[in-house]
Amino acid sequence: MTETVRYERDSDGIGWLTIDRPNAANSLNEAARGELWTCFEAFRDDADAGVLVITGTGEKAFCAGGDLKEMASSVLRVPPADFLPQLNRNFSLDKPVIAAVNGVALGGGFLLAQMADLCVAADHATFAVSEAKWGRGAPWAAPLPWMIPPRVALEILLTGEPISAQRGYELGFVNTVVPMAELKSTVAELARRIMRNAPLSVRASKAMVYASNAAAAEGAFAAAEQLFEKVYLSDDAQEGPRSFGESRPPRWTGR
């Protein structure tokens, strides 16, 4: 079976998790989601890897989120709790994670960038929570108002329109913006800078930042899941992916 997500550790002790579905905009089908779990587990258990980098193959897409064609064919309703690994929610990882965003980060791709501890983006990259355009839900975006101003979070969620890497940097969502040709080297140097520090101090620092918001985040996720359940169970939640597969505008009914 072809591997669509792979994990490798380089000679510096940096783990590289690469989504390798360039012909499908590195979207996450069932196989890729399963391999994400395997790769995160591999990094977690790799004693010789100190920092993980998440990226995608090519220069067009970091990850375009869920595979809408697969969703349409499977009539996906409410995604199960283990639909994909979410750091700080359903997968515990004390080592640092960096998102190296090499193109569009939509839906689940936005999620991967959001859940990473640090984010470095190529200057042509864009970010969007596009679920409203397809009648789907984004309960995983509950931490977003903790990361950026609430009114900006609302604009991103309500319009589904992308923001640029530079805008993400101005909002504090992105740490650094670089030309695509410098993305890998910049991320690798950032990882090496982290790994030159005492690992227990690094891991405690990471835990402290998330602990400061842990109680609020837990409540926000629970509320978000409840709010979006009726969205996932609606007719519109099937119409969105179906219209994507049929290359036509969605016909919303609000039911």
mmCIF file of C-alpha atoms in Angstrom:
data_model
loop_
_atom_site.group_PDB
_atom_site.id
_atom_site.type_symbol
_atom_site.label_atom_id
_atom_site.label_comp_id
_atom_site.label_asym_id
_atom_site.label_seq_id
_atom_site.Cartn_x
_atom_site.Cartn_y
_atom_site.Cartn_z
ATOM 1 C CA MET A 1 0.000 0.000 0.000
ATOM 2 C CA THR A 2 1.298 3.465 -0.877
ATOM 3 C CA GLU A 3 2.360 5.525 2.115
ATOM 4 C CA THR A 4 0.678 8.946 2.046
ATOM 5 C CA VAL A 5 2.073 10.283 5.325
ATOM 6 C CA ARG A 6 5.616 9.442 6.361
ATOM 7 C CA TYR A 7 7.853 10.029 9.364
ATOM 8 C CA GLU A 8 11.624 10.335 9.136
ATOM 9 C CA ARG A 9 14.323 11.490 11.568
ATOM 10 C CA ASP A 10 17.311 13.346 10.156
ATOM 11 C CA SER A 11 20.898 13.342 11.409
ATOM 12 C CA ASP A 12 20.214 16.367 13.629
ATOM 13 C CA GLY A 13 17.463 14.556 15.529
ATOM 14 C CA ILE A 14 14.633 16.472 13.850
ATOM 15 C CA GLY A 15 11.551 14.431 13.035
ATOM 16 C CA TRP A 16 9.867 15.251 9.727
ATOM 17 C CA LEU A 17 6.205 14.324 9.216
ATOM 18 C CA THR A 18 5.307 14.827 5.555
ATOM 19 C CA ILE A 19 1.853 14.587 3.996
ATOM 20 C CA ASP A 20 2.510 13.215 0.529
ATOM 21 C CA ARG A 21 -0.653 13.489 -1.567
ATOM 22 C CA PRO A 22 0.319 16.385 -3.873
ATOM 23 C CA ASN A 23 -2.163 15.388 -6.578
ATOM 24 C CA ALA A 24 -4.966 15.733 -4.006
ATOM 25 C CA ALA A 25 -3.628 18.954 -2.439
ATOM 26 C CA ASN A 26 -2.287 16.840 0.443
ATOM 27 C CA SER A 27 -5.841 16.344 1.686
ATOM 28 C CA LEU A 28 -6.568 13.845 4.435
ATOM 29 C CA ASN A 29 -8.422 10.761 3.287
ATOM 30 C CA GLU A 30 -9.015 7.775 5.566
ATOM 31 C CA ALA A 31 -5.610 6.246 4.835
ATOM 32 C CA ALA A 32 -3.769 9.517 5.471
ATOM 33 C CA ARG A 33 -5.590 10.097 8.737
ATOM 34 C CA GLY A 34 -4.623 6.635 9.949
ATOM 35 C CA GLU A 35 -1.012 7.243 8.967
ATOM 36 C CA LEU A 36 -1.033 10.566 10.837
ATOM 37 C CA TRP A 37 -1.743 8.636 14.032
ATOM 38 C CA THR A 38 1.088 6.216 13.251
ATOM 39 C CA CYS A 39 3.554 9.010 12.513
ATOM 40 C CA PHE A 40 2.740 10.995 15.640
ATOM 41 C CA GLU A 41 3.162 7.826 17.686
ATOM 42 C CA ALA A 42 6.484 7.133 15.964
ATOM 43 C CA PHE A 43 7.800 10.586 16.864
ATOM 44 C CA ARG A 44 6.480 10.403 20.417
ATOM 45 C CA ASP A 45 8.280 7.097 20.943
ATOM 46 C CA ASP A 46 11.478 8.113 19.141
ATOM 47 C CA ALA A 47 13.927 8.934 21.957
ATOM 48 C CA ASP A 48 16.439 10.326 19.451
ATOM 49 C CA ALA A 49 14.038 12.936 17.997
ATOM 50 C CA GLY A 50 13.667 16.225 19.851
ATOM 51 C CA VAL A 51 11.412 18.348 17.619
ATOM 52 C CA LEU A 52 8.799 17.386 15.024
ATOM 53 C CA VAL A 53 8.196 19.333 11.804
ATOM 54 C CA ILE A 54 4.873 18.890 9.984
ATOM 55 C CA THR A 55 4.850 19.785 6.289
ATOM 56 C CA GLY A 56 3.429 18.767 2.912
ATOM 57 C CA THR A 57 4.887 17.710 -0.415
ATOM 58 C CA GLY A 58 5.259 20.358 -3.101
ATOM 59 C CA GLU A 59 4.761 24.108 -3.105
ATOM 60 C CA LYS A 60 0.988 24.404 -3.608
ATOM 61 C CA ALA A 61 -0.552 22.801 -0.529
ATOM 62 C CA PHE A 62 0.439 22.198 3.063
ATOM 63 C CA CYS A 63 -2.863 20.356 3.554
ATOM 64 C CA ALA A 64 -6.265 21.105 2.034
ATOM 65 C CA GLY A 65 -8.084 19.435 4.944
ATOM 66 C CA GLY A 66 -10.493 16.549 4.659
ATOM 67 C CA ASP A 67 -11.008 14.765 1.359
ATOM 68 C CA LEU A 68 -14.436 16.106 0.353
ATOM 69 C CA LYS A 69 -14.926 13.514 -2.386
ATOM 70 C CA GLU A 70 -14.397 10.746 0.154
ATOM 71 C CA MET A 71 -16.762 12.490 2.583
ATOM 72 C CA ALA A 72 -19.441 12.640 -0.091
ATOM 73 C CA SER A 73 -19.101 8.970 -0.976
ATOM 74 C CA SER A 74 -19.043 7.829 2.655
ATOM 75 C CA VAL A 75 -21.887 10.192 3.748
ATOM 76 C CA LEU A 76 -19.795 11.223 6.761
ATOM 77 C CA ARG A 77 -21.911 12.608 9.597
ATOM 78 C CA VAL A 78 -20.366 13.489 12.966
ATOM 79 C CA PRO A 79 -16.630 12.704 12.813
ATOM 80 C CA PRO A 80 -15.605 10.278 15.582
ATOM 81 C CA ALA A 81 -13.324 11.373 18.402
ATOM 82 C CA ASP A 82 -10.362 9.642 16.766
ATOM 83 C CA PHE A 83 -11.031 11.045 13.276
ATOM 84 C CA LEU A 84 -7.510 12.472 13.291
ATOM 85 C CA PRO A 85 -4.937 13.204 15.987
ATOM 86 C CA GLN A 86 -5.313 16.588 17.663
ATOM 87 C CA LEU A 87 -2.418 17.616 19.852
ATOM 88 C CA ASN A 88 -3.409 18.949 23.270
ATOM 89 C CA ARG A 89 -6.783 17.273 22.863
ATOM 90 C CA ASN A 90 -6.799 13.575 21.964
ATOM 91 C CA PHE A 91 -3.045 13.027 21.601
ATOM 92 C CA SER A 92 -0.496 13.946 24.289
ATOM 93 C CA LEU A 93 2.927 15.049 23.132
ATOM 94 C CA ASP A 94 5.409 16.867 25.356
ATOM 95 C CA LYS A 95 8.038 17.476 22.666
ATOM 96 C CA PRO A 96 7.783 20.639 20.507
ATOM 97 C CA VAL A 97 6.079 20.625 17.097
ATOM 98 C CA ILE A 98 6.626 23.105 14.274
ATOM 99 C CA ALA A 99 4.316 23.526 11.278
ATOM 100 C CA ALA A 100 6.246 24.293 8.072
ATOM 101 C CA VAL A 101 3.414 25.602 5.912
ATOM 102 C CA ASN A 102 4.427 25.282 2.271
ATOM 103 C CA GLY A 103 1.120 26.283 0.622
ATOM 104 C CA VAL A 104 -2.599 26.408 1.347
ATOM 105 C CA ALA A 105 -3.704 25.258 4.806
ATOM 106 C CA LEU A 106 -7.460 24.713 4.650
ATOM 107 C CA GLY A 107 -9.796 23.123 7.192
ATOM 108 C CA GLY A 108 -7.871 20.210 8.648
ATOM 109 C CA GLY A 109 -4.691 21.804 7.313
ATOM 110 C CA PHE A 110 -5.498 24.911 9.327
ATOM 111 C CA LEU A 111 -6.033 22.562 12.283
ATOM 112 C CA LEU A 112 -2.549 21.077 11.869
ATOM 113 C CA ALA A 113 -1.001 24.562 11.788
ATOM 114 C CA GLN A 114 -3.138 25.669 14.742
ATOM 115 C CA MET A 115 -2.239 22.715 16.971
ATOM 116 C CA ALA A 116 1.518 22.981 16.310
ATOM 117 C CA ASP A 117 3.503 24.884 18.918
ATOM 118 C CA LEU A 118 5.214 27.096 16.344
ATOM 119 C CA CYS A 119 4.382 27.953 12.733
ATOM 120 C CA VAL A 120 6.732 28.996 9.943
ATOM 121 C CA ALA A 121 5.081 29.789 6.607
ATOM 122 C CA ALA A 122 6.246 30.292 3.051
ATOM 123 C CA ASP A 123 5.336 33.771 1.838
ATOM 124 C CA HIS A 124 2.779 32.423 -0.630
ATOM 125 C CA ALA A 125 0.971 30.263 1.959
ATOM 126 C CA THR A 126 -2.640 30.943 2.918
ATOM 127 C CA PHE A 127 -4.801 29.817 5.828
ATOM 128 C CA ALA A 128 -8.564 29.261 5.936
ATOM 129 C CA VAL A 129 -11.242 27.540 7.977
ATOM 130 C CA SER A 130 -13.377 26.797 4.923
ATOM 131 C CA GLU A 131 -15.955 24.539 6.588
ATOM 132 C CA ALA A 132 -18.809 27.060 6.268
ATOM 133 C CA LYS A 133 -18.365 26.940 2.477
ATOM 134 C CA TRP A 134 -19.110 23.191 2.501
ATOM 135 C CA GLY A 135 -21.688 22.945 5.273
ATOM 136 C CA ARG A 136 -19.286 21.186 7.612
ATOM 137 C CA GLY A 137 -18.195 21.928 11.178
ATOM 138 C CA ALA A 138 -15.050 23.170 12.883
ATOM 139 C CA PRO A 139 -15.314 22.361 16.599
ATOM 140 C CA TRP A 140 -11.563 21.867 16.562
ATOM 141 C CA ALA A 141 -11.203 25.636 16.045
ATOM 142 C CA ALA A 142 -12.366 26.278 19.625
ATOM 143 C CA PRO A 143 -8.843 27.386 20.711
ATOM 144 C CA LEU A 144 -8.577 29.949 17.889
ATOM 145 C CA PRO A 145 -9.926 32.938 19.901
ATOM 146 C CA TRP A 146 -7.185 32.193 22.459
ATOM 147 C CA MET A 147 -4.569 32.579 19.727
ATOM 148 C CA ILE A 148 -5.894 35.583 17.772
ATOM 149 C CA PRO A 149 -8.454 38.355 18.460
ATOM 150 C CA PRO A 150 -12.047 37.002 18.667
ATOM 151 C CA ARG A 151 -13.377 39.301 15.942
ATOM 152 C CA VAL A 152 -10.683 38.108 13.554
ATOM 153 C CA ALA A 153 -11.483 34.506 14.491
ATOM 154 C CA LEU A 154 -15.140 35.213 13.719
ATOM 155 C CA GLU A 155 -14.266 36.701 10.322
ATOM 156 C CA ILE A 156 -12.173 33.640 9.441
ATOM 157 C CA LEU A 157 -14.921 31.238 10.560
ATOM 158 C CA LEU A 158 -17.942 33.095 9.164
ATOM 159 C CA THR A 159 -16.541 33.971 5.740
ATOM 160 C CA GLY A 160 -14.396 30.901 5.126
ATOM 161 C CA GLU A 161 -12.058 33.220 3.221
ATOM 162 C CA PRO A 162 -8.290 32.749 3.410
ATOM 163 C CA ILE A 163 -5.776 35.001 5.088
ATOM 164 C CA SER A 164 -2.237 35.419 3.820
ATOM 165 C CA ALA A 165 0.865 34.253 5.608
ATOM 166 C CA GLN A 166 1.755 37.880 6.261
ATOM 167 C CA ARG A 167 -1.656 38.517 7.826
ATOM 168 C CA GLY A 168 -1.188 35.396 9.946
ATOM 169 C CA TYR A 169 2.164 36.795 11.089
ATOM 170 C CA GLU A 170 0.613 40.162 11.994
ATOM 171 C CA LEU A 171 -2.018 38.341 14.073
ATOM 172 C CA GLY A 172 0.558 36.216 15.890
ATOM 173 C CA PHE A 173 -0.735 32.980 14.351
ATOM 174 C CA VAL A 174 2.469 32.592 12.314
ATOM 175 C CA ASN A 175 5.907 33.023 13.896
ATOM 176 C CA THR A 176 7.941 33.657 10.758
ATOM 177 C CA VAL A 177 7.292 34.181 7.033
ATOM 178 C CA VAL A 178 10.055 33.290 4.576
ATOM 179 C CA PRO A 179 10.454 32.670 0.837
ATOM 180 C CA MET A 180 9.567 29.104 -0.131
ATOM 181 C CA ALA A 181 13.200 28.360 -0.994
ATOM 182 C CA GLU A 182 14.186 29.124 2.614
ATOM 183 C CA LEU A 183 11.332 27.315 4.383
ATOM 184 C CA LYS A 184 13.043 24.004 5.143
ATOM 185 C CA SER A 185 16.358 25.541 6.224
ATOM 186 C CA THR A 186 14.617 28.130 8.413
ATOM 187 C CA VAL A 187 12.492 25.485 10.143
ATOM 188 C CA ALA A 188 15.483 23.182 10.603
ATOM 189 C CA GLU A 189 17.520 25.976 12.212
ATOM 190 C CA LEU A 190 14.597 26.832 14.515
ATOM 191 C CA ALA A 191 14.373 23.178 15.540
ATOM 192 C CA ARG A 192 18.127 23.026 16.184
ATOM 193 C CA ARG A 193 17.938 26.165 18.337
ATOM 194 C CA ILE A 194 15.263 24.501 20.458
ATOM 195 C CA MET A 195 17.203 21.249 20.725
ATOM 196 C CA ARG A 196 20.328 23.061 21.957
ATOM 197 C CA ASN A 197 18.372 23.834 25.128
ATOM 198 C CA ALA A 198 17.715 21.549 28.098
ATOM 199 C CA PRO A 199 14.931 19.148 27.017
ATOM 200 C CA LEU A 200 13.164 19.099 30.389
ATOM 201 C CA SER A 201 13.057 22.901 30.464
ATOM 202 C CA VAL A 202 11.700 22.984 26.905
ATOM 203 C CA ARG A 203 8.979 20.448 27.660
ATOM 204 C CA ALA A 204 7.970 22.114 30.930
ATOM 205 C CA SER A 205 7.758 25.478 29.166
ATOM 206 C CA LYS A 206 5.473 24.019 26.534
ATOM 207 C CA ALA A 207 3.278 22.378 29.172
ATOM 208 C CA MET A 208 3.065 25.605 31.189
ATOM 209 C CA VAL A 209 1.748 27.640 28.258
ATOM 210 C CA TYR A 210 -1.014 25.157 27.517
ATOM 211 C CA ALA A 211 -1.809 24.616 31.210
ATOM 212 C CA SER A 212 -2.625 28.317 31.506
ATOM 213 C CA ASN A 213 -5.568 27.772 29.158
ATOM 214 C CA ALA A 214 -6.355 24.099 29.770
ATOM 215 C CA ALA A 215 -9.609 24.475 31.734
ATOM 216 C CA ALA A 216 -11.053 27.004 29.293
ATOM 217 C CA ALA A 217 -10.008 24.925 26.294
ATOM 218 C CA GLU A 218 -11.615 21.766 27.663
ATOM 219 C CA GLY A 219 -14.921 23.557 28.149
ATOM 220 C CA ALA A 220 -14.679 25.223 24.756
ATOM 221 C CA PHE A 221 -14.161 21.913 22.962
ATOM 222 C CA ALA A 222 -17.162 20.343 24.729
ATOM 223 C CA ALA A 223 -19.391 23.297 23.848
ATOM 224 C CA ALA A 224 -18.116 23.355 20.256
ATOM 225 C CA GLU A 225 -18.834 19.664 19.734
ATOM 226 C CA GLN A 226 -22.406 20.154 20.940
ATOM 227 C CA LEU A 227 -22.936 23.248 18.783
ATOM 228 C CA PHE A 228 -21.641 21.613 15.607
ATOM 229 C CA GLU A 229 -23.411 18.265 16.054
ATOM 230 C CA LYS A 230 -26.592 19.556 14.406
ATOM 231 C CA VAL A 231 -24.458 20.979 11.593
ATOM 232 C CA TYR A 232 -22.819 17.619 10.916
ATOM 233 C CA LEU A 233 -26.226 15.888 10.975
ATOM 234 C CA SER A 234 -27.883 18.376 8.602
ATOM 235 C CA ASP A 235 -28.747 17.882 4.934
ATOM 236 C CA ASP A 236 -26.393 20.747 4.126
ATOM 237 C CA ALA A 237 -23.455 18.800 5.589
ATOM 238 C CA GLN A 238 -23.944 16.241 2.795
ATOM 239 C CA GLU A 239 -24.770 18.820 0.119
ATOM 240 C CA GLY A 240 -21.422 20.617 0.546
ATOM 241 C CA PRO A 241 -19.109 17.665 -0.198
ATOM 242 C CA ARG A 242 -21.551 16.394 -2.870
ATOM 243 C CA SER A 243 -21.473 19.732 -4.693
ATOM 244 C CA PHE A 244 -17.662 19.744 -4.529
ATOM 245 C CA GLY A 245 -17.540 16.296 -6.131
ATOM 246 C CA GLU A 246 -20.011 17.430 -8.819
ATOM 247 C CA SER A 247 -18.127 20.712 -9.448
ATOM 248 C CA ARG A 248 -21.132 22.947 -8.848
ATOM 249 C CA PRO A 249 -22.171 25.572 -6.274
ATOM 250 C CA PRO A 250 -23.889 24.169 -3.168
ATOM 251 C CA ARG A 251 -27.674 24.490 -2.876
ATOM 252 C CA TRP A 252 -28.235 25.195 0.794
ATOM 253 C CA THR A 253 -31.550 24.457 2.500
ATOM 254 C CA GLY A 254 -30.674 25.263 6.118
ATOM 255 C CA ARG A 255 -31.954 21.823 7.149
#
